[in-house]
Every structure is written in structure tokens, then in C-alpha cells.
Amino acid sequence: MGTWGIFMNICLPIPFVLLVLLCAPAPRKFHRAMLQVVDKTLGVSFFNNQLSLLHFMLVITGVAFLTTLQTTQKLAKDRGFNVGPESDSPLIQAGSMGKKWRSERNFWIAFICFTLWCLLARFFKILLNKARIEDELANMKSGGGGSRNVGNGASSGAAATRPAAPPTAGRPGLTESLKSK
């Protein structure tokens, strides 16, 4: 299996499966469990805990994307055809067209891989933030203080020190003001 075969078998399925798990319509407990699974998967560390799997794959797919972009641009500029009397040969033309086709194929593979990893990173952060806000809202409704940690250990210390909403005594709520109109 060549380099692009390994790239296809590792870099494409991981973000695709994790995005499907995060987007699947399911109960809240399932989504919380999936957030934890994705957090543990993306939190796998390399190089003495200096680099997580997410950052490692973003770097690898980004470098592959930029490299294939450069190669594709070079072949598009050269048009991939030799100039000379031997360029009339169908074998030479087929060889240069095959090189151009492989370059374009590799470009799109790298582009899709990089895009999936970027989507996974952003979508995961949004869902972690959503889960944290839901926890804070549930704590406020139940009258408890503070918040639970969800995901990668990011706590909301600023939210715990935030002052409570101003009292609404004497002011109608949203439902009362809508009923009066």
C-alpha cells in the first residue's frame, strides 16, 4: 500500500466517523457519551504529551494539502505535455495525462481530509461549549452554583464568578408582556 493508500485509510475514516457520531440524532446522554469518546480520541498525545491527535492530523493533512496544491499548480502550468517531435506519441501523452490525473486526485483527497479535520475540530469545540452552557443552565435552574466540567477539562471559572441576573421584581416577564398585547 502506497503513501496515499495509508493516507486514505487513516486520515479520512477517523474524522468522518467521529463527525457522524457527533451529528447523530440521539438522546442527550448519548451525545454526552459521544463527546467524551471524541474527547478521548482527539486527546491522544504524541511526542511526550506535546501534540494531540487533532493537532497532529491537522498538521499532516495541511502539509499534504499544500504539497499537492503546489504539484497540481505546477502540472497545470506546464500542461503536462512534452514539447518536441516525440510528443505526438500516444504513449507519452497518456503518461503525462496520467501524471496530471494522479496529481489532481491526490489534491482532492488531501483537500477533503484537511477539510474534515477542520470541521471536526470546530464542531467539537462548538458542542463542548453547548454542553457547558447546558450544564450551567441546569445548575441555575436547580439553584446550585458552579458548573460541571465537560470534555477536555476546560472549566468555566469565569462563569462561576459572573454576577446573577438583575432581579425582575415589578417588571413583567416575556410571557406576561406578550399576553398583555
mmCIF file with all atom_site columns, C-alpha atoms in Angstrom:
data_model
loop_
_atom_site.group_PDB
_atom_site.id
_atom_site.type_symbol
_atom_site.label_atom_id
_atom_site.label_alt_id
_atom_site.label_comp_id
_atom_site.label_asym_id
_atom_site.label_entity_id
_atom_site.label_seq_id
_atom_site.pdbx_PDB_ins_code
_atom_site.Cartn_x
_atom_site.Cartn_y
_atom_site.Cartn_z
_atom_site.occupancy
_atom_site.B_iso_or_equiv
_atom_site.pdbx_formal_charge
_atom_site.auth_seq_id
_atom_site.auth_comp_id
_atom_site.auth_asym_id
_atom_site.auth_atom_id
_atom_site.pdbx_PDB_model_num
ATOM 1   C CA . MET A 1 1   ? 0.000   0.000  0.000   1.00 0.00 ? 1   MET A CA 1
ATOM 2   C CA . GLY A 1 2   ? 1.403   3.366  -1.014  1.00 0.00 ? 2   GLY A CA 1
ATOM 3   C CA . THR A 1 3   ? 1.513   6.652  0.844   1.00 0.00 ? 3   THR A CA 1
ATOM 4   C CA . TRP A 1 4   ? -1.871  7.786  -0.454  1.00 0.00 ? 4   TRP A CA 1
ATOM 5   C CA . GLY A 1 5   ? -3.411  4.425  0.469   1.00 0.00 ? 5   GLY A CA 1
ATOM 6   C CA . ILE A 1 6   ? -2.282  4.885  4.063   1.00 0.00 ? 6   ILE A CA 1
ATOM 7   C CA . PHE A 1 7   ? -3.447  8.485  3.946   1.00 0.00 ? 7   PHE A CA 1
ATOM 8   C CA . MET A 1 8   ? -6.885  7.341  2.715   1.00 0.00 ? 8   MET A CA 1
ATOM 9   C CA . ASN A 1 9   ? -7.212  4.542  5.285   1.00 0.00 ? 9   ASN A CA 1
ATOM 10  C CA . ILE A 1 10  ? -6.222  6.677  8.291   1.00 0.00 ? 10  ILE A CA 1
ATOM 11  C CA . CYS A 1 11  ? -6.920  10.337 7.600   1.00 0.00 ? 11  CYS A CA 1
ATOM 12  C CA . LEU A 1 12  ? -10.368 10.021 6.036   1.00 0.00 ? 12  LEU A CA 1
ATOM 13  C CA . PRO A 1 13  ? -12.269 7.486  8.182   1.00 0.00 ? 13  PRO A CA 1
ATOM 14  C CA . ILE A 1 14  ? -11.382 8.878  11.622  1.00 0.00 ? 14  ILE A CA 1
ATOM 15  C CA . PRO A 1 15  ? -12.885 12.374 11.239  1.00 0.00 ? 15  PRO A CA 1
ATOM 16  C CA . PHE A 1 16  ? -15.774 11.034 9.174   1.00 0.00 ? 16  PHE A CA 1
ATOM 17  C CA . VAL A 1 17  ? -16.804 8.501  11.828  1.00 0.00 ? 17  VAL A CA 1
ATOM 18  C CA . LEU A 1 18  ? -16.361 10.994 14.671  1.00 0.00 ? 18  LEU A CA 1
ATOM 19  C CA . LEU A 1 19  ? -18.435 13.632 12.839  1.00 0.00 ? 19  LEU A CA 1
ATOM 20  C CA . VAL A 1 20  ? -21.199 11.096 12.189  1.00 0.00 ? 20  VAL A CA 1
ATOM 21  C CA . LEU A 1 21  ? -21.219 10.149 15.879  1.00 0.00 ? 21  LEU A CA 1
ATOM 22  C CA . LEU A 1 22  ? -21.400 13.795 16.940  1.00 0.00 ? 22  LEU A CA 1
ATOM 23  C CA . CYS A 1 23  ? -24.174 14.618 14.462  1.00 0.00 ? 23  CYS A CA 1
ATOM 24  C CA . ALA A 1 24  ? -26.311 11.530 15.016  1.00 0.00 ? 24  ALA A CA 1
ATOM 25  C CA . PRO A 1 25  ? -29.785 12.329 16.346  1.00 0.00 ? 25  PRO A CA 1
ATOM 26  C CA . ALA A 1 26  ? -29.889 10.692 19.745  1.00 0.00 ? 26  ALA A CA 1
ATOM 27  C CA . PRO A 1 27  ? -30.771 11.366 23.386  1.00 0.00 ? 27  PRO A CA 1
ATOM 28  C CA . ARG A 1 28  ? -28.706 13.817 25.421  1.00 0.00 ? 28  ARG A CA 1
ATOM 29  C CA . LYS A 1 29  ? -26.946 11.058 27.370  1.00 0.00 ? 29  LYS A CA 1
ATOM 30  C CA . PHE A 1 30  ? -25.754 9.502  24.113  1.00 0.00 ? 30  PHE A CA 1
ATOM 31  C CA . HIS A 1 31  ? -24.405 12.852 22.931  1.00 0.00 ? 31  HIS A CA 1
ATOM 32  C CA . ARG A 1 32  ? -22.584 13.360 26.233  1.00 0.00 ? 32  ARG A CA 1
ATOM 33  C CA . ALA A 1 33  ? -21.055 9.898  25.924  1.00 0.00 ? 33  ALA A CA 1
ATOM 34  C CA . MET A 1 34  ? -20.043 10.619 22.325  1.00 0.00 ? 34  MET A CA 1
ATOM 35  C CA . LEU A 1 35  ? -18.459 13.917 23.393  1.00 0.00 ? 35  LEU A CA 1
ATOM 36  C CA . GLN A 1 36  ? -16.373 12.005 25.901  1.00 0.00 ? 36  GLN A CA 1
ATOM 37  C CA . VAL A 1 37  ? -15.396 9.367  23.316  1.00 0.00 ? 37  VAL A CA 1
ATOM 38  C CA . VAL A 1 38  ? -14.398 12.053 20.795  1.00 0.00 ? 38  VAL A CA 1
ATOM 39  C CA . ASP A 1 39  ? -12.540 13.973 23.506  1.00 0.00 ? 39  ASP A CA 1
ATOM 40  C CA . LYS A 1 40  ? -10.555 10.881 24.475  1.00 0.00 ? 40  LYS A CA 1
ATOM 41  C CA . THR A 1 41  ? -9.867  10.043 20.815  1.00 0.00 ? 41  THR A CA 1
ATOM 42  C CA . LEU A 1 42  ? -8.733  13.535 19.872  1.00 0.00 ? 42  LEU A CA 1
ATOM 43  C CA . GLY A 1 43  ? -6.818  13.920 23.123  1.00 0.00 ? 43  GLY A CA 1
ATOM 44  C CA . VAL A 1 44  ? -4.391  11.072 22.409  1.00 0.00 ? 44  VAL A CA 1
ATOM 45  C CA . SER A 1 45  ? -0.963  12.652 22.846  1.00 0.00 ? 45  SER A CA 1
ATOM 46  C CA . PHE A 1 46  ? 2.230   12.282 20.845  1.00 0.00 ? 46  PHE A CA 1
ATOM 47  C CA . PHE A 1 47  ? 5.798   13.427 21.405  1.00 0.00 ? 47  PHE A CA 1
ATOM 48  C CA . ASN A 1 48  ? 5.787   13.427 25.233  1.00 0.00 ? 48  ASN A CA 1
ATOM 49  C CA . ASN A 1 49  ? 2.318   14.996 25.548  1.00 0.00 ? 49  ASN A CA 1
ATOM 50  C CA . GLN A 1 50  ? 3.304   17.956 23.374  1.00 0.00 ? 50  GLN A CA 1
ATOM 51  C CA . LEU A 1 51  ? 0.938   17.289 20.472  1.00 0.00 ? 51  LEU A CA 1
ATOM 52  C CA . SER A 1 52  ? -2.602  15.870 20.454  1.00 0.00 ? 52  SER A CA 1
ATOM 53  C CA . LEU A 1 53  ? -4.004  13.664 17.712  1.00 0.00 ? 53  LEU A CA 1
ATOM 54  C CA . LEU A 1 54  ? -6.173  16.513 16.448  1.00 0.00 ? 54  LEU A CA 1
ATOM 55  C CA . HIS A 1 55  ? -3.267  18.919 16.060  1.00 0.00 ? 55  HIS A CA 1
ATOM 56  C CA . PHE A 1 56  ? -1.020  16.225 14.617  1.00 0.00 ? 56  PHE A CA 1
ATOM 57  C CA . MET A 1 57  ? -3.576  15.323 11.948  1.00 0.00 ? 57  MET A CA 1
ATOM 58  C CA . LEU A 1 58  ? -4.266  18.981 11.156  1.00 0.00 ? 58  LEU A CA 1
ATOM 59  C CA . VAL A 1 59  ? -0.548  19.495 10.540  1.00 0.00 ? 59  VAL A CA 1
ATOM 60  C CA . ILE A 1 60  ? -0.156  16.308 8.477   1.00 0.00 ? 60  ILE A CA 1
ATOM 61  C CA . THR A 1 61  ? -3.230  16.930 6.319   1.00 0.00 ? 61  THR A CA 1
ATOM 62  C CA . GLY A 1 62  ? -2.397  20.631 5.964   1.00 0.00 ? 62  GLY A CA 1
ATOM 63  C CA . VAL A 1 63  ? 1.118   19.857 4.739   1.00 0.00 ? 63  VAL A CA 1
ATOM 64  C CA . ALA A 1 64  ? -0.246  17.223 2.346   1.00 0.00 ? 64  ALA A CA 1
ATOM 65  C CA . PHE A 1 65  ? -2.821  19.702 1.036   1.00 0.00 ? 65  PHE A CA 1
ATOM 66  C CA . LEU A 1 66  ? -0.237  22.447 0.445   1.00 0.00 ? 66  LEU A CA 1
ATOM 67  C CA . THR A 1 67  ? 2.166   19.997 -1.203  1.00 0.00 ? 67  THR A CA 1
ATOM 68  C CA . THR A 1 68  ? -0.436  18.623 -3.570  1.00 0.00 ? 68  THR A CA 1
ATOM 69  C CA . LEU A 1 69  ? -1.649  22.146 -4.331  1.00 0.00 ? 69  LEU A CA 1
ATOM 70  C CA . GLN A 1 70  ? 1.855   23.107 -5.409  1.00 0.00 ? 70  GLN A CA 1
ATOM 71  C CA . THR A 1 71  ? 2.273   19.964 -7.522  1.00 0.00 ? 71  THR A CA 1
ATOM 72  C CA . THR A 1 72  ? -1.113  20.409 -9.195  1.00 0.00 ? 72  THR A CA 1
ATOM 73  C CA . GLN A 1 73  ? -0.392  24.053 -9.993  1.00 0.00 ? 73  GLN A CA 1
ATOM 74  C CA . LYS A 1 74  ? 2.986   23.145 -11.469 1.00 0.00 ? 74  LYS A CA 1
ATOM 75  C CA . LEU A 1 75  ? 1.491   20.466 -13.709 1.00 0.00 ? 75  LEU A CA 1
ATOM 76  C CA . ALA A 1 76  ? -1.363  22.761 -14.763 1.00 0.00 ? 76  ALA A CA 1
ATOM 77  C CA . LYS A 1 77  ? 1.142   25.450 -15.720 1.00 0.00 ? 77  LYS A CA 1
ATOM 78  C CA . ASP A 1 78  ? 3.276   23.004 -17.686 1.00 0.00 ? 78  ASP A CA 1
ATOM 79  C CA . ARG A 1 79  ? 0.133   21.435 -19.110 1.00 0.00 ? 79  ARG A CA 1
ATOM 80  C CA . GLY A 1 80  ? 1.887   18.120 -18.550 1.00 0.00 ? 80  GLY A CA 1
ATOM 81  C CA . PHE A 1 81  ? 2.838   17.731 -22.201 1.00 0.00 ? 81  PHE A CA 1
ATOM 82  C CA . ASN A 1 82  ? 6.315   17.484 -23.604 1.00 0.00 ? 82  ASN A CA 1
ATOM 83  C CA . VAL A 1 83  ? 7.261   19.840 -26.396 1.00 0.00 ? 83  VAL A CA 1
ATOM 84  C CA . GLY A 1 84  ? 9.108   18.160 -29.223 1.00 0.00 ? 84  GLY A CA 1
ATOM 85  C CA . PRO A 1 85  ? 8.703   15.700 -32.045 1.00 0.00 ? 85  PRO A CA 1
ATOM 86  C CA . GLU A 1 86  ? 8.182   12.746 -29.687 1.00 0.00 ? 86  GLU A CA 1
ATOM 87  C CA . SER A 1 87  ? 5.174   14.452 -28.059 1.00 0.00 ? 87  SER A CA 1
ATOM 88  C CA . ASP A 1 88  ? 2.939   13.125 -30.821 1.00 0.00 ? 88  ASP A CA 1
ATOM 89  C CA . SER A 1 89  ? 3.245   9.640  -29.408 1.00 0.00 ? 89  SER A CA 1
ATOM 90  C CA . PRO A 1 90  ? 0.044   8.492  -27.708 1.00 0.00 ? 90  PRO A CA 1
ATOM 91  C CA . LEU A 1 91  ? 2.061   6.708  -25.002 1.00 0.00 ? 91  LEU A CA 1
ATOM 92  C CA . ILE A 1 92  ? 3.835   9.901  -23.987 1.00 0.00 ? 92  ILE A CA 1
ATOM 93  C CA . GLN A 1 93  ? 0.590   11.835 -23.964 1.00 0.00 ? 93  GLN A CA 1
ATOM 94  C CA . ALA A 1 94  ? -1.125  9.105  -21.920 1.00 0.00 ? 94  ALA A CA 1
ATOM 95  C CA . GLY A 1 95  ? 1.764   9.096  -19.443 1.00 0.00 ? 95  GLY A CA 1
ATOM 96  C CA . SER A 1 96  ? 1.662   12.849 -18.933 1.00 0.00 ? 96  SER A CA 1
ATOM 97  C CA . MET A 1 97  ? -2.139  12.847 -18.668 1.00 0.00 ? 97  MET A CA 1
ATOM 98  C CA . GLY A 1 98  ? -1.920  10.051 -16.088 1.00 0.00 ? 98  GLY A CA 1
ATOM 99  C CA . LYS A 1 99  ? 0.557   12.089 -14.053 1.00 0.00 ? 99  LYS A CA 1
ATOM 100 C CA . LYS A 1 100 ? -1.781  15.067 -14.156 1.00 0.00 ? 100 LYS A CA 1
ATOM 101 C CA . TRP A 1 101 ? -4.788  12.904 -13.190 1.00 0.00 ? 101 TRP A CA 1
ATOM 102 C CA . ARG A 1 102 ? -2.957  11.393 -10.192 1.00 0.00 ? 102 ARG A CA 1
ATOM 103 C CA . SER A 1 103 ? -1.861  14.840 -9.077  1.00 0.00 ? 103 SER A CA 1
ATOM 104 C CA . GLU A 1 104 ? -5.432  16.145 -9.190  1.00 0.00 ? 104 GLU A CA 1
ATOM 105 C CA . ARG A 1 105 ? -6.752  13.043 -7.416  1.00 0.00 ? 105 ARG A CA 1
ATOM 106 C CA . ASN A 1 106 ? -4.208  13.469 -4.620  1.00 0.00 ? 106 ASN A CA 1
ATOM 107 C CA . PHE A 1 107 ? -5.095  17.164 -4.359  1.00 0.00 ? 107 PHE A CA 1
ATOM 108 C CA . TRP A 1 108 ? -8.784  16.395 -3.803  1.00 0.00 ? 108 TRP A CA 1
ATOM 109 C CA . ILE A 1 109 ? -8.029  13.623 -1.312  1.00 0.00 ? 109 ILE A CA 1
ATOM 110 C CA . ALA A 1 110 ? -5.798  15.958 0.701   1.00 0.00 ? 110 ALA A CA 1
ATOM 111 C CA . PHE A 1 111 ? -8.353  18.772 0.471   1.00 0.00 ? 111 PHE A CA 1
ATOM 112 C CA . ILE A 1 112 ? -11.191 16.566 1.730   1.00 0.00 ? 112 ILE A CA 1
ATOM 113 C CA . CYS A 1 113 ? -9.048  15.159 4.566   1.00 0.00 ? 113 CYS A CA 1
ATOM 114 C CA . PHE A 1 114 ? -7.934  18.608 5.707   1.00 0.00 ? 114 PHE A CA 1
ATOM 115 C CA . THR A 1 115 ? -11.494 19.955 5.495   1.00 0.00 ? 115 THR A CA 1
ATOM 116 C CA . LEU A 1 116 ? -12.887 17.036 7.528   1.00 0.00 ? 116 LEU A CA 1
ATOM 117 C CA . TRP A 1 117 ? -10.293 17.515 10.279  1.00 0.00 ? 117 TRP A CA 1
ATOM 118 C CA . CYS A 1 118 ? -11.013 21.267 10.394  1.00 0.00 ? 118 CYS A CA 1
ATOM 119 C CA . LEU A 1 119 ? -14.770 20.603 10.546  1.00 0.00 ? 119 LEU A CA 1
ATOM 120 C CA . LEU A 1 120 ? -14.277 18.062 13.304  1.00 0.00 ? 120 LEU A CA 1
ATOM 121 C CA . ALA A 1 121 ? -12.145 20.449 15.362  1.00 0.00 ? 121 ALA A CA 1
ATOM 122 C CA . ARG A 1 122 ? -14.613 23.319 15.076  1.00 0.00 ? 122 ARG A CA 1
ATOM 123 C CA . PHE A 1 123 ? -17.753 21.233 15.515  1.00 0.00 ? 123 PHE A CA 1
ATOM 124 C CA . PHE A 1 124 ? -16.278 19.527 18.577  1.00 0.00 ? 124 PHE A CA 1
ATOM 125 C CA . LYS A 1 125 ? -15.470 22.883 20.205  1.00 0.00 ? 125 LYS A CA 1
ATOM 126 C CA . ILE A 1 126 ? -18.995 24.149 19.493  1.00 0.00 ? 126 ILE A CA 1
ATOM 127 C CA . LEU A 1 127 ? -20.574 21.039 21.030  1.00 0.00 ? 127 LEU A CA 1
ATOM 128 C CA . LEU A 1 128 ? -18.307 21.287 24.092  1.00 0.00 ? 128 LEU A CA 1
ATOM 129 C CA . ASN A 1 129 ? -19.363 24.896 24.575  1.00 0.00 ? 129 ASN A CA 1
ATOM 130 C CA . LYS A 1 130 ? -23.025 23.922 24.126  1.00 0.00 ? 130 LYS A CA 1
ATOM 131 C CA . ALA A 1 131 ? -22.697 21.162 26.724  1.00 0.00 ? 131 ALA A CA 1
ATOM 132 C CA . ARG A 1 132 ? -21.022 23.555 29.186  1.00 0.00 ? 132 ARG A CA 1
ATOM 133 C CA . ILE A 1 133 ? -23.781 26.147 28.727  1.00 0.00 ? 133 ILE A CA 1
ATOM 134 C CA . GLU A 1 134 ? -26.481 23.487 29.152  1.00 0.00 ? 134 GLU A CA 1
ATOM 135 C CA . ASP A 1 135 ? -24.827 22.382 32.398  1.00 0.00 ? 135 ASP A CA 1
ATOM 136 C CA . GLU A 1 136 ? -24.683 25.958 33.672  1.00 0.00 ? 136 GLU A CA 1
ATOM 137 C CA . LEU A 1 137 ? -28.338 26.477 32.764  1.00 0.00 ? 137 LEU A CA 1
ATOM 138 C CA . ALA A 1 138 ? -29.326 23.265 34.525  1.00 0.00 ? 138 ALA A CA 1
ATOM 139 C CA . ASN A 1 139 ? -27.348 24.334 37.612  1.00 0.00 ? 139 ASN A CA 1
ATOM 140 C CA . MET A 1 140 ? -29.019 27.746 37.604  1.00 0.00 ? 140 MET A CA 1
ATOM 141 C CA . LYS A 1 141 ? -32.470 26.192 37.303  1.00 0.00 ? 141 LYS A CA 1
ATOM 142 C CA . SER A 1 142 ? -31.791 23.783 40.140  1.00 0.00 ? 142 SER A CA 1
ATOM 143 C CA . GLY A 1 143 ? -30.411 26.596 42.308  1.00 0.00 ? 143 GLY A CA 1
ATOM 144 C CA . GLY A 1 144 ? -26.914 25.117 42.515  1.00 0.00 ? 144 GLY A CA 1
ATOM 145 C CA . GLY A 1 145 ? -23.758 27.102 41.930  1.00 0.00 ? 145 GLY A CA 1
ATOM 146 C CA . GLY A 1 146 ? -20.763 26.441 39.742  1.00 0.00 ? 146 GLY A CA 1
ATOM 147 C CA . SER A 1 147 ? -20.635 24.181 36.739  1.00 0.00 ? 147 SER A CA 1
ATOM 148 C CA . ARG A 1 148 ? -19.612 20.678 35.855  1.00 0.00 ? 148 ARG A CA 1
ATOM 149 C CA . ASN A 1 149 ? -16.635 20.055 33.647  1.00 0.00 ? 149 ASN A CA 1
ATOM 150 C CA . VAL A 1 150 ? -17.450 18.505 30.319  1.00 0.00 ? 150 VAL A CA 1
ATOM 151 C CA . GLY A 1 151 ? -14.949 17.416 27.719  1.00 0.00 ? 151 GLY A CA 1
ATOM 152 C CA . ASN A 1 152 ? -11.273 18.155 27.926  1.00 0.00 ? 152 ASN A CA 1
ATOM 153 C CA . GLY A 1 153 ? -11.143 19.641 31.392  1.00 0.00 ? 153 GLY A CA 1
ATOM 154 C CA . ALA A 1 154 ? -11.933 23.190 30.379  1.00 0.00 ? 154 ALA A CA 1
ATOM 155 C CA . SER A 1 155 ? -13.699 24.704 33.342  1.00 0.00 ? 155 SER A CA 1
ATOM 156 C CA . SER A 1 156 ? -15.815 27.784 33.322  1.00 0.00 ? 156 SER A CA 1
ATOM 157 C CA . GLY A 1 157 ? -14.315 29.679 36.203  1.00 0.00 ? 157 GLY A CA 1
ATOM 158 C CA . ALA A 1 158 ? -15.398 32.995 34.718  1.00 0.00 ? 158 ALA A CA 1
ATOM 159 C CA . ALA A 1 159 ? -19.000 31.817 34.583  1.00 0.00 ? 159 ALA A CA 1
ATOM 160 C CA . ALA A 1 160 ? -18.961 30.853 38.269  1.00 0.00 ? 160 ALA A CA 1
ATOM 161 C CA . THR A 1 161 ? -17.847 34.370 39.285  1.00 0.00 ? 161 THR A CA 1
ATOM 162 C CA . ARG A 1 162 ? -20.294 36.114 36.969  1.00 0.00 ? 162 ARG A CA 1
ATOM 163 C CA . PRO A 1 163 ? -22.982 38.041 38.915  1.00 0.00 ? 163 PRO A CA 1
ATOM 164 C CA . ALA A 1 164 ? -26.526 36.778 38.856  1.00 0.00 ? 164 ALA A CA 1
ATOM 165 C CA . ALA A 1 165 ? -29.107 38.365 36.595  1.00 0.00 ? 165 ALA A CA 1
ATOM 166 C CA . PRO A 1 166 ? -30.705 41.532 37.976  1.00 0.00 ? 166 PRO A CA 1
ATOM 167 C CA . PRO A 1 167 ? -33.894 40.979 39.941  1.00 0.00 ? 167 PRO A CA 1
ATOM 168 C CA . THR A 1 168 ? -37.081 41.265 37.932  1.00 0.00 ? 168 THR A CA 1
ATOM 169 C CA . ALA A 1 169 ? -39.381 42.397 40.720  1.00 0.00 ? 169 ALA A CA 1
ATOM 170 C CA . GLY A 1 170 ? -42.004 44.785 39.435  1.00 0.00 ? 170 GLY A CA 1
ATOM 171 C CA . ARG A 1 171 ? -41.200 44.052 35.763  1.00 0.00 ? 171 ARG A CA 1
ATOM 172 C CA . PRO A 1 172 ? -43.356 41.721 33.717  1.00 0.00 ? 172 PRO A CA 1
ATOM 173 C CA . GLY A 1 173 ? -41.692 38.689 32.213  1.00 0.00 ? 173 GLY A CA 1
ATOM 174 C CA . LEU A 1 174 ? -41.669 37.946 28.500  1.00 0.00 ? 174 LEU A CA 1
ATOM 175 C CA . THR A 1 175 ? -44.760 35.755 28.597  1.00 0.00 ? 175 THR A CA 1
ATOM 176 C CA . GLU A 1 176 ? -46.752 38.330 30.607  1.00 0.00 ? 176 GLU A CA 1
ATOM 177 C CA . SER A 1 177 ? -45.803 41.163 28.276  1.00 0.00 ? 177 SER A CA 1
ATOM 178 C CA . LEU A 1 178 ? -46.808 39.087 25.260  1.00 0.00 ? 178 LEU A CA 1
ATOM 179 C CA . LYS A 1 179 ? -50.161 38.177 26.834  1.00 0.00 ? 179 LYS A CA 1
ATOM 180 C CA . SER A 1 180 ? -50.967 41.809 27.534  1.00 0.00 ? 180 SER A CA 1
ATOM 181 C CA . LYS A 1 181 ? -50.562 42.783 23.861  1.00 0.00 ? 181 LYS A CA 1
#
